[in-house]
Amino acid sequence: MRWLILFLALVNLGYFTWAWHDGRLNPDPYADVPPLERNGGEVELLDAWLEAPAGDPDPGDSVWRDRLRSGAP
């Protein structure tokens, strides 16, 4: 049984070595992406998640949504 565990550990180590050498374990996959240009255009927000305060009894309540839309604190 210990030989099987040793074999699996060596296979796993070999896989990680191969993946590191092949470049698949890149810690920063966006390192080659150029930065955003200044005044390069507008960014469109496609989706947003708003969280209700912790004391809100019903976060899906329409009163809370109306309060958020009005801009009230």
mmCIF file of N, CA, C and O in Angstrom:
data_model
loop_
_atom_site.group_PDB
_atom_site.id
_atom_site.type_symbol
_atom_site.label_atom_id
_atom_site.label_comp_id
_atom_site.label_asym_id
_atom_site.label_seq_id
_atom_site.Cartn_x
_atom_site.Cartn_y
_atom_site.Cartn_z
ATOM 1 N N MET A 1 0.817 -1.191 0.000
ATOM 2 C CA MET A 1 0.000 0.000 0.000
ATOM 3 C C MET A 1 0.865 1.261 0.000
ATOM 4 O O MET A 1 0.529 2.231 -0.658
ATOM 5 N N ARG A 2 1.966 1.236 0.755
ATOM 6 C CA ARG A 2 2.815 2.426 0.788
ATOM 7 C C ARG A 2 3.476 2.679 -0.561
ATOM 8 O O ARG A 2 3.770 3.810 -0.899
ATOM 9 N N TRP A 3 3.703 1.616 -1.350
ATOM 10 C CA TRP A 3 4.290 1.811 -2.682
ATOM 11 C C TRP A 3 3.292 2.506 -3.618
ATOM 12 O O TRP A 3 3.684 3.321 -4.454
ATOM 13 N N LEU A 4 2.034 2.185 -3.450
ATOM 14 C CA LEU A 4 1.005 2.842 -4.254
ATOM 15 C C LEU A 4 0.935 4.329 -3.904
ATOM 16 O O LEU A 4 0.869 5.179 -4.798
ATOM 17 N N ILE A 5 0.977 4.653 -2.621
ATOM 18 C CA ILE A 5 0.933 6.058 -2.196
ATOM 19 C C ILE A 5 2.175 6.794 -2.681
ATOM 20 O O ILE A 5 2.094 7.923 -3.169
ATOM 21 N N LEU A 6 3.348 6.164 -2.583
ATOM 22 C CA LEU A 6 4.579 6.771 -3.076
ATOM 23 C C LEU A 6 4.513 6.983 -4.582
ATOM 24 O O LEU A 6 4.897 8.042 -5.093
ATOM 25 N N PHE A 7 3.987 6.017 -5.308
ATOM 26 C CA PHE A 7 3.846 6.144 -6.758
ATOM 27 C C PHE A 7 2.910 7.305 -7.111
ATOM 28 O O PHE A 7 3.222 8.118 -7.988
ATOM 29 N N LEU A 8 1.773 7.401 -6.419
ATOM 30 C CA LEU A 8 0.828 8.478 -6.699
ATOM 31 C C LEU A 8 1.421 9.844 -6.358
ATOM 32 O O LEU A 8 1.192 10.830 -7.062
ATOM 33 N N ALA A 9 2.196 9.914 -5.273
ATOM 34 C CA ALA A 9 2.839 11.173 -4.907
ATOM 35 C C ALA A 9 3.863 11.580 -5.963
ATOM 36 O O ALA A 9 3.964 12.759 -6.331
ATOM 37 N N LEU A 10 4.625 10.620 -6.489
ATOM 38 C CA LEU A 10 5.608 10.932 -7.532
ATOM 39 C C LEU A 10 4.932 11.342 -8.838
ATOM 40 O O LEU A 10 5.406 12.247 -9.529
ATOM 41 N N VAL A 11 3.823 10.697 -9.178
ATOM 42 C CA VAL A 11 3.083 11.084 -10.382
ATOM 43 C C VAL A 11 2.543 12.506 -10.219
ATOM 44 O O VAL A 11 2.614 13.315 -11.146
ATOM 45 N N ASN A 12 2.013 12.802 -9.043
ATOM 46 C CA ASN A 12 1.496 14.142 -8.777
ATOM 47 C C ASN A 12 2.617 15.182 -8.852
ATOM 48 O O ASN A 12 2.447 16.247 -9.445
ATOM 49 N N LEU A 13 3.762 14.892 -8.260
ATOM 50 C CA LEU A 13 4.896 15.797 -8.319
ATOM 51 C C LEU A 13 5.364 15.987 -9.759
ATOM 52 O O LEU A 13 5.678 17.101 -10.185
ATOM 53 N N GLY A 14 5.386 14.906 -10.528
ATOM 54 C CA GLY A 14 5.760 15.006 -11.936
ATOM 55 C C GLY A 14 4.784 15.856 -12.727
ATOM 56 O O GLY A 14 5.181 16.649 -13.587
ATOM 57 N N TYR A 15 3.498 15.717 -12.439
ATOM 58 C CA TYR A 15 2.500 16.527 -13.137
ATOM 59 C C TYR A 15 2.685 18.011 -12.829
ATOM 60 O O TYR A 15 2.657 18.849 -13.725
ATOM 61 N N PHE A 16 2.883 18.350 -11.547
ATOM 62 C CA PHE A 16 3.069 19.751 -11.200
ATOM 63 C C PHE A 16 4.358 20.312 -11.795
ATOM 64 O O PHE A 16 4.412 21.461 -12.216
ATOM 65 N N THR A 17 5.408 19.498 -11.853
ATOM 66 C CA THR A 17 6.655 19.939 -12.468
ATOM 67 C C THR A 17 6.444 20.208 -13.954
ATOM 68 O O THR A 17 6.902 21.219 -14.491
ATOM 69 N N TRP A 18 5.745 19.310 -14.628
ATOM 70 C CA TRP A 18 5.468 19.490 -16.055
ATOM 71 C C TRP A 18 4.596 20.729 -16.284
ATOM 72 O O TRP A 18 4.850 21.516 -17.197
ATOM 73 N N ALA A 19 3.561 20.915 -15.466
ATOM 74 C CA ALA A 19 2.666 22.058 -15.627
ATOM 75 C C ALA A 19 3.412 23.367 -15.378
ATOM 76 O O ALA A 19 3.186 24.366 -16.079
ATOM 77 N N TRP A 20 4.315 23.390 -14.402
ATOM 78 C CA TRP A 20 5.094 24.595 -14.143
ATOM 79 C C TRP A 20 6.043 24.878 -15.300
ATOM 80 O O TRP A 20 6.170 26.010 -15.754
ATOM 81 N N HIS A 21 6.693 23.841 -15.801
ATOM 82 C CA HIS A 21 7.635 24.015 -16.904
ATOM 83 C C HIS A 21 6.911 24.435 -18.192
ATOM 84 O O HIS A 21 7.416 25.227 -18.982
ATOM 85 N N ASP A 22 5.706 23.937 -18.385
ATOM 86 C CA ASP A 22 4.929 24.243 -19.584
ATOM 87 C C ASP A 22 4.282 25.627 -19.509
ATOM 88 O O ASP A 22 3.804 26.133 -20.517
ATOM 89 N N GLY A 23 4.245 26.244 -18.340
ATOM 90 C CA GLY A 23 3.682 27.572 -18.187
ATOM 91 C C GLY A 23 2.218 27.582 -17.802
ATOM 92 O O GLY A 23 1.561 28.618 -17.848
ATOM 93 N N ARG A 24 1.668 26.444 -17.444
ATOM 94 C CA ARG A 24 0.254 26.380 -17.079
ATOM 95 C C ARG A 24 -0.002 26.862 -15.656
ATOM 96 O O ARG A 24 -1.138 27.116 -15.295
ATOM 97 N N LEU A 25 1.009 26.976 -14.838
ATOM 98 C CA LEU A 25 0.839 27.455 -13.471
ATOM 99 C C LEU A 25 1.267 28.915 -13.371
ATOM 100 O O LEU A 25 1.968 29.316 -12.456
ATOM 101 N N ASN A 26 0.824 29.735 -14.322
ATOM 102 C CA ASN A 26 1.176 31.140 -14.344
ATOM 103 C C ASN A 26 0.449 31.859 -13.211
ATOM 104 O O ASN A 26 -0.777 31.882 -13.178
ATOM 105 N N PRO A 27 1.169 32.462 -12.268
ATOM 106 C CA PRO A 27 0.499 33.106 -11.143
ATOM 107 C C PRO A 27 -0.264 34.374 -11.542
ATOM 108 O O PRO A 27 -1.173 34.785 -10.858
ATOM 109 N N ASP A 28 0.095 35.003 -12.652
ATOM 110 C CA ASP A 28 -0.586 36.221 -13.095
ATOM 111 C C ASP A 28 -0.937 36.078 -14.573
ATOM 112 O O ASP A 28 -0.157 36.464 -15.443
ATOM 113 N N PRO A 29 -2.115 35.511 -14.879
ATOM 114 C CA PRO A 29 -2.448 35.271 -16.283
ATOM 115 C C PRO A 29 -2.696 36.549 -17.080
ATOM 116 O O PRO A 29 -2.704 36.518 -18.301
ATOM 117 N N TYR A 30 -2.880 37.689 -16.410
ATOM 118 C CA TYR A 30 -3.141 38.938 -17.121
ATOM 119 C C TYR A 30 -1.915 39.845 -17.154
ATOM 120 O O TYR A 30 -2.035 41.049 -17.347
ATOM 121 N N ALA A 31 -0.733 39.295 -16.958
ATOM 122 C CA ALA A 31 0.483 40.103 -16.933
ATOM 123 C C ALA A 31 0.767 40.717 -18.299
ATOM 124 O O ALA A 31 1.365 41.797 -18.381
ATOM 125 N N ASP A 32 0.356 40.064 -19.377
ATOM 126 C CA ASP A 32 0.643 40.582 -20.715
ATOM 127 C C ASP A 32 -0.483 41.448 -21.275
ATOM 128 O O ASP A 32 -0.428 41.876 -22.424
ATOM 129 N N VAL A 33 -1.509 41.749 -20.484
ATOM 130 C CA VAL A 33 -2.620 42.591 -20.929
ATOM 131 C C VAL A 33 -2.222 44.051 -20.736
ATOM 132 O O VAL A 33 -1.794 44.441 -19.655
ATOM 133 N N PRO A 34 -2.356 44.868 -21.776
ATOM 134 C CA PRO A 34 -1.957 46.272 -21.621
ATOM 135 C C PRO A 34 -2.918 47.017 -20.687
ATOM 136 O O PRO A 34 -4.098 46.679 -20.606
ATOM 137 N N PRO A 35 -2.424 48.037 -19.986
ATOM 138 C CA PRO A 35 -3.300 48.795 -19.090
ATOM 139 C C PRO A 35 -4.324 49.606 -19.883
ATOM 140 O O PRO A 35 -4.148 49.864 -21.071
ATOM 141 N N LEU A 36 -5.394 50.011 -19.196
ATOM 142 C CA LEU A 36 -6.406 50.828 -19.844
ATOM 143 C C LEU A 36 -5.833 52.185 -20.222
ATOM 144 O O LEU A 36 -5.031 52.764 -19.493
ATOM 145 N N GLU A 37 -6.257 52.676 -21.373
ATOM 146 C CA GLU A 37 -5.800 53.988 -21.812
ATOM 147 C C GLU A 37 -6.653 55.070 -21.167
ATOM 148 O O GLU A 37 -7.840 54.889 -20.944
ATOM 149 N N ARG A 38 -6.048 56.184 -20.890
ATOM 150 C CA ARG A 38 -6.770 57.312 -20.322
ATOM 151 C C ARG A 38 -7.690 57.891 -21.391
ATOM 152 O O ARG A 38 -7.277 58.067 -22.536
ATOM 153 N N ASN A 39 -8.926 58.165 -21.020
ATOM 154 C CA ASN A 39 -9.954 58.666 -21.937
ATOM 155 C C ASN A 39 -10.136 57.737 -23.131
ATOM 156 O O ASN A 39 -10.336 58.180 -24.249
ATOM 157 N N GLY A 40 -10.042 56.454 -22.878
ATOM 158 C CA GLY A 40 -10.177 55.479 -23.952
ATOM 159 C C GLY A 40 -11.615 55.119 -24.262
ATOM 160 O O GLY A 40 -11.871 54.277 -25.094
ATOM 161 N N GLY A 41 -12.552 55.735 -23.598
ATOM 162 C CA GLY A 41 -13.963 55.431 -23.834
ATOM 163 C C GLY A 41 -14.660 55.146 -22.522
ATOM 164 O O GLY A 41 -14.057 55.142 -21.447
ATOM 165 N N GLU A 42 -15.936 54.911 -22.619
ATOM 166 C CA GLU A 42 -16.726 54.654 -21.424
ATOM 167 C C GLU A 42 -16.783 53.161 -21.136
ATOM 168 O O GLU A 42 -16.726 52.340 -22.041
ATOM 169 N N VAL A 43 -16.911 52.841 -19.871
ATOM 170 C CA VAL A 43 -17.074 51.463 -19.441
ATOM 171 C C VAL A 43 -18.544 51.268 -19.115
ATOM 172 O O VAL A 43 -19.124 52.018 -18.333
ATOM 173 N N GLU A 44 -19.162 50.280 -19.724
ATOM 174 C CA GLU A 44 -20.578 50.018 -19.511
ATOM 175 C C GLU A 44 -20.746 48.961 -18.432
ATOM 176 O O GLU A 44 -20.190 47.866 -18.531
ATOM 177 N N LEU A 45 -21.496 49.285 -17.386
ATOM 178 C CA LEU A 45 -21.769 48.352 -16.313
ATOM 179 C C LEU A 45 -22.931 47.466 -16.733
ATOM 180 O O LEU A 45 -24.046 47.934 -16.937
ATOM 181 N N LEU A 46 -22.667 46.183 -16.912
ATOM 182 C CA LEU A 46 -23.685 45.267 -17.394
ATOM 183 C C LEU A 46 -24.492 44.634 -16.274
ATOM 184 O O LEU A 46 -25.636 44.261 -16.466
ATOM 185 N N ASP A 47 -23.913 44.503 -15.102
ATOM 186 C CA ASP A 47 -24.610 43.857 -13.999
ATOM 187 C C ASP A 47 -24.061 44.391 -12.684
ATOM 188 O O ASP A 47 -22.893 44.732 -12.586
ATOM 189 N N ALA A 48 -24.922 44.483 -11.689
ATOM 190 C CA ALA A 48 -24.491 44.961 -10.376
ATOM 191 C C ALA A 48 -25.260 44.217 -9.309
ATOM 192 O O ALA A 48 -26.429 43.901 -9.476
ATOM 193 N N TRP A 49 -24.587 43.938 -8.207
ATOM 194 C CA TRP A 49 -25.212 43.281 -7.056
ATOM 195 C C TRP A 49 -25.192 44.271 -5.911
ATOM 196 O O TRP A 49 -24.139 44.728 -5.493
ATOM 197 N N LEU A 50 -26.356 44.593 -5.405
ATOM 198 C CA LEU A 50 -26.458 45.492 -4.261
ATOM 199 C C LEU A 50 -26.823 44.671 -3.043
ATOM 200 O O LEU A 50 -27.725 43.840 -3.090
ATOM 201 N N GLU A 51 -26.122 44.901 -1.953
ATOM 202 C CA GLU A 51 -26.397 44.164 -0.733
ATOM 203 C C GLU A 51 -27.223 45.019 0.214
ATOM 204 O O GLU A 51 -26.966 46.214 0.382
ATOM 205 N N ALA A 52 -28.208 44.416 0.823
ATOM 206 C CA ALA A 52 -29.027 45.106 1.808
ATOM 207 C C ALA A 52 -28.255 45.197 3.120
ATOM 208 O O ALA A 52 -27.374 44.381 3.388
ATOM 209 N N PRO A 53 -28.559 46.187 3.960
ATOM 210 C CA PRO A 53 -27.874 46.262 5.255
ATOM 211 C C PRO A 53 -28.203 45.065 6.129
ATOM 212 O O PRO A 53 -29.199 44.377 5.912
ATOM 213 N N ALA A 54 -27.343 44.826 7.111
ATOM 214 C CA ALA A 54 -27.479 43.628 7.940
ATOM 215 C C ALA A 54 -28.791 43.598 8.714
ATOM 216 O O ALA A 54 -29.348 42.542 8.957
ATOM 217 N N GLY A 55 -29.328 44.753 9.099
ATOM 218 C CA GLY A 55 -30.545 44.774 9.898
ATOM 219 C C GLY A 55 -31.823 44.737 9.075
ATOM 220 O O GLY A 55 -32.911 44.779 9.622
ATOM 221 N N ASP A 56 -31.725 44.660 7.750
ATOM 222 C CA ASP A 56 -32.914 44.680 6.901
ATOM 223 C C ASP A 56 -33.639 43.338 7.008
ATOM 224 O O ASP A 56 -33.068 42.298 6.716
ATOM 225 N N PRO A 57 -34.922 43.330 7.437
ATOM 226 C CA PRO A 57 -35.627 42.055 7.607
ATOM 227 C C PRO A 57 -35.929 41.341 6.291
ATOM 228 O O PRO A 57 -35.962 40.128 6.240
ATOM 229 N N ASP A 58 -36.127 42.083 5.214
ATOM 230 C CA ASP A 58 -36.457 41.469 3.928
ATOM 231 C C ASP A 58 -35.642 42.141 2.832
ATOM 232 O O ASP A 58 -36.032 43.193 2.316
ATOM 233 N N PRO A 59 -34.490 41.574 2.440
ATOM 234 C CA PRO A 59 -33.636 42.239 1.455
ATOM 235 C C PRO A 59 -34.285 42.341 0.074
ATOM 236 O O PRO A 59 -33.881 43.141 -0.735
ATOM 237 N N GLY A 60 -35.312 41.551 -0.194
ATOM 238 C CA GLY A 60 -35.967 41.620 -1.488
ATOM 239 C C GLY A 60 -37.130 42.586 -1.505
ATOM 240 O O GLY A 60 -37.885 42.649 -2.467
ATOM 241 N N ASP A 61 -37.291 43.358 -0.450
ATOM 242 C CA ASP A 61 -38.417 44.271 -0.319
ATOM 243 C C ASP A 61 -38.299 45.415 -1.324
ATOM 244 O O ASP A 61 -37.238 45.984 -1.533
ATOM 245 N N SER A 62 -39.414 45.775 -1.952
ATOM 246 C CA SER A 62 -39.399 46.825 -2.960
ATOM 247 C C SER A 62 -39.134 48.196 -2.340
ATOM 248 O O SER A 62 -38.640 49.095 -3.009
ATOM 249 N N VAL A 63 -39.465 48.384 -1.050
ATOM 250 C CA VAL A 63 -39.192 49.666 -0.399
ATOM 251 C C VAL A 63 -37.688 49.908 -0.370
ATOM 252 O O VAL A 63 -37.216 51.028 -0.606
ATOM 253 N N TRP A 64 -36.916 48.888 -0.092
ATOM 254 C CA TRP A 64 -35.450 49.019 -0.073
ATOM 255 C C TRP A 64 -34.926 49.374 -1.457
ATOM 256 O O TRP A 64 -34.081 50.235 -1.617
ATOM 257 N N ARG A 65 -35.482 48.743 -2.498
ATOM 258 C CA ARG A 65 -35.051 49.056 -3.864
ATOM 259 C C ARG A 65 -35.399 50.490 -4.233
ATOM 260 O O ARG A 65 -34.606 51.192 -4.843
ATOM 261 N N ASP A 66 -36.584 50.955 -3.837
ATOM 262 C CA ASP A 66 -36.978 52.328 -4.127
ATOM 263 C C ASP A 66 -36.088 53.319 -3.386
ATOM 264 O O ASP A 66 -35.738 54.368 -3.915
ATOM 265 N N ARG A 67 -35.705 52.982 -2.158
ATOM 266 C CA ARG A 67 -34.826 53.854 -1.387
ATOM 267 C C ARG A 67 -33.460 53.941 -2.038
ATOM 268 O O ARG A 67 -32.847 55.026 -2.088
ATOM 269 N N LEU A 68 -32.961 52.831 -2.577
ATOM 270 C CA LEU A 68 -31.673 52.850 -3.256
ATOM 271 C C LEU A 68 -31.736 53.703 -4.511
ATOM 272 O O LEU A 68 -30.807 54.448 -4.832
ATOM 273 N N ARG A 69 -32.812 53.592 -5.264
ATOM 274 C CA ARG A 69 -32.945 54.363 -6.500
ATOM 275 C C ARG A 69 -33.052 55.849 -6.222
ATOM 276 O O ARG A 69 -32.616 56.662 -7.027
ATOM 277 N N SER A 70 -33.669 56.227 -5.117
ATOM 278 C CA SER A 70 -33.849 57.648 -4.813
ATOM 279 C C SER A 70 -32.529 58.292 -4.357
ATOM 280 O O SER A 70 -32.416 59.505 -4.359
ATOM 281 N N GLY A 71 -31.572 57.484 -3.925
ATOM 282 C CA GLY A 71 -30.289 58.015 -3.468
ATOM 283 C C GLY A 71 -30.302 58.434 -2.009
ATOM 284 O O GLY A 71 -29.388 59.086 -1.540
ATOM 285 N N ALA A 72 -31.352 58.066 -1.276
ATOM 286 C CA ALA A 72 -31.413 58.408 0.140
ATOM 287 C C ALA A 72 -30.385 57.591 0.925
ATOM 288 O O ALA A 72 -30.134 56.439 0.583
ATOM 289 N N PRO A 73 -29.814 58.178 1.975
ATOM 290 C CA PRO A 73 -28.804 57.420 2.752
ATOM 291 C C PRO A 73 -29.393 56.314 3.578
ATOM 292 O O PRO A 73 -30.499 56.217 3.869
#
